[in-house]
Amino acid sequence: MFAPTVIKTPAVITLVVWLWRALAALARTVWRHPVACALVAVSGVGCYLVGWRITVMGWGVAAGAVSSWAALWPAAAVRVLVWPALAWWRLVWVYRWRWRAVMAVSGLGVTLGGRGYAPELVRVRCDRNTDRLTVKMLAGQADQQFAEAQAGLSNGFGAVSCRVFSPRPGWVTLTFPRRDALARVVPARPYPDAPTVTTVDVGIGEDGRPYRLQVHGTHVLIAGATGAGKGSWLWSVIRGLLPARRVGLVRLWGLDPKRMELSFGRALFDRYASTPDECADLLEEAVAVMHERADRYAGVRRSHVPTTQDPFVLVVVDEIAFLTAYQADKGLKARIGAALATLTTQGRAVGIGVMAALQDPRKEVLSIRHLFPDKVALRLDEPGQVDMVLGDGARDRGALADQIPRHPTDKSVGAGVAYVRLENRPDPIRVRAAYVSDDDIRQMVLKYSTAMASEVR
Ligand SMILES: Nc1ncnc2c1ncn2[C@@H]1O[C@H](COP(=O)(O)OP(=O)(O)OP(=O)(O)O)[C@@H](O)[C@H]1O
Ligand SMILES: [Mg+2]
C-alpha cells in the first residue's frame, strides 16, 4: 500500500493562492466583458464621488440620449447596440454556460493527464437570424471533427442546425440559426438599377440579406427533386441579367427540352431550342462562338470582359438529363455530351457560361457534373445525393438539403431553398431564391422582350 505524503500547508500560503486566483478571475472577467465591467465601475466611482442620486440621474440622461439617437437612426442602433447586447447575453447564458459540457459530450474535448481541455469559445456575433461563434480549436484538432459533431452541437445549444466553416487554420466558425429567415416566400427581386453581369441578386441569404450569385466566369449546376423550385433559380438569374441584355452586354440562350419552363418567357431569349436536334445544334453553335473567341483572345488576353461586341453568353438548360441521359438517339447524345463538356471546360474564360438544372444528380445522368464550379442543391430525396451535388463532405458541414421541408398541398413550403457551394468557398451557404411568378415573367417579357430591346437600341 502506498499513500501520498500529507504536507500541512501554512494558512498564509492557502490565502495567497486564493487571492491570486480571485485576481486572475477578475482580470479575466474584465478582459472578457469590458463594457459590462466599465458600467459597474463607472456606477461605483460615481456613487463614491457624487452620491447615488446624481449617478442615477446621470445614467437617466445617458439613457435618454441613447434612446433619442436610436429613434433617429434605428438601423445603426440595432447594429451597434442590439446585436452586440444580444451576442453578449447569448455568450454568457447559452454558449459559455454549456460550453465545456457540450464539448465533452460531443467528443470535442479531451482529458490528458487528468486535466480536461476544450476548444476555446472566443467570440459570439449575432444578426437578425443567426449566431456565429468564433472558436479556437485545440492544437491537433481539425474542422472535420467539428463537422462530424454538428448534430451534437446543434442539439447541445438548442438550435435546429449547425454549420461549420474554417476561415483559417486552427480556427472554426460555427453558425447556429435562431430563426429561419427563409421561411417566407421571397418575391421577385427588383431589376438592378444599372446593368450588371458578374453577379446577380437571386434571393435572400440566411442572414436575411440579398444574396448575389456569380454567373460570369463560372458555370452553375442547380439540382433538386421535382417541385423543389429549380425554376425560381433559373428565372431569378434571367431576371437579374435582363437590363444587361437590353444594353447588349449579355446574350441568353435557352435550352428547354421539357418545354415546360423556359418556353414561358421565350421572347427573353436570344436563341432558343427545345427539340434534341435543335439543342445539339445550339450547343455546337456555342462551342463555335467559344472557339472563335479563343482564337482571337489567344496571346492577347486571358479573361473575358463583357462588351457589346463580345457579350457574356449564358446558356440556360432546364432539365439537362433529357439531353444527356434520357436521349435515345446515341449520335445526338454523343454530340450534346461533347459540346457540353467542351463548354464547361473552356467556356468561362471567353465569356460563355452554362447554367443547368437537373432532378437526378447521379453520375450516370450527368457525367460532367464535376465540371460545374458552383453548385446549388435544392431539396433532394436522399442524404447521399447532397455530396453528389455539392461535393464530398458538404452534408457533414451542414448542407442538409435532404431535410428541406415540403408540404403535401402547399407547394411554396421549402421551395427555392437551397444550399450553395461555391468554388472559392467550401462551406455551404443556405439561400432562398426569389419566386418569379408567371405574372412576373409576363411582365418581364413586356418590358424586356427582344422586340422591345431592339426598339430601345
Ligand atoms: N422560390 C420559391 N418560393 C416559393 N415557391 C416556389 C419557389 N419556387 C417554386 N415554388 C413553387 O413550387 C412549384 C414548383 O416549382 P418549380 O416548377 O420551379 O420546380 P422544379 O424544381 O422546376 O420542378 P420540376 O423538376 O418538376 O420542373 C411552383 O409552381 C411554385 O408554386
Ligand atoms: Mg422545372
Short mmCIF file of N, CA and C in Angstrom, two decimals, residues 61-74 77:
data_model
loop_
_atom_site.label_atom_id
_atom_site.label_comp_id
_atom_site.label_asym_id
_atom_site.label_seq_id
_atom_site.Cartn_x
_atom_site.Cartn_y
_atom_site.Cartn_z
N VAL A 61 -29.90 60.52 -17.95
CA VAL A 61 -29.60 61.42 -19.07
C VAL A 61 -28.94 60.63 -20.21
N ALA A 62 -27.99 59.77 -19.82
CA ALA A 62 -27.29 58.98 -20.85
C ALA A 62 -28.28 58.08 -21.58
N ALA A 63 -29.21 57.45 -20.81
CA ALA A 63 -30.20 56.56 -21.45
C ALA A 63 -31.09 57.36 -22.39
N GLY A 64 -31.48 58.58 -21.98
CA GLY A 64 -32.31 59.44 -22.84
C GLY A 64 -31.59 59.78 -24.13
N ALA A 65 -30.30 60.13 -24.01
CA ALA A 65 -29.52 60.50 -25.20
C ALA A 65 -29.42 59.30 -26.17
N VAL A 66 -29.14 58.13 -25.59
CA VAL A 66 -29.00 56.93 -26.44
C VAL A 66 -30.35 56.61 -27.11
N SER A 67 -31.48 56.76 -26.33
CA SER A 67 -32.80 56.45 -26.92
C SER A 67 -33.11 57.40 -28.06
N SER A 68 -32.77 58.70 -27.89
CA SER A 68 -33.06 59.66 -28.98
C SER A 68 -32.25 59.30 -30.21
N TRP A 69 -30.97 58.94 -29.98
CA TRP A 69 -30.12 58.57 -31.12
C TRP A 69 -30.70 57.33 -31.82
N ALA A 70 -31.17 56.34 -30.97
CA ALA A 70 -31.72 55.11 -31.55
C ALA A 70 -32.99 55.41 -32.33
N ALA A 71 -33.80 56.39 -31.84
CA ALA A 71 -35.03 56.72 -32.56
C ALA A 71 -34.70 57.37 -33.90
N LEU A 72 -33.63 58.18 -33.91
CA LEU A 72 -33.27 58.87 -35.16
C LEU A 72 -32.62 57.92 -36.17
N TRP A 73 -31.76 57.04 -35.67
CA TRP A 73 -31.04 56.11 -36.57
C TRP A 73 -31.27 54.67 -36.10
N PRO A 74 -32.47 54.15 -36.30
CA PRO A 74 -32.77 52.81 -35.75
C PRO A 74 -31.87 51.71 -36.31
N ALA A 77 -28.64 51.82 -34.62
CA ALA A 77 -28.77 51.43 -33.20
C ALA A 77 -28.87 49.92 -33.07
#
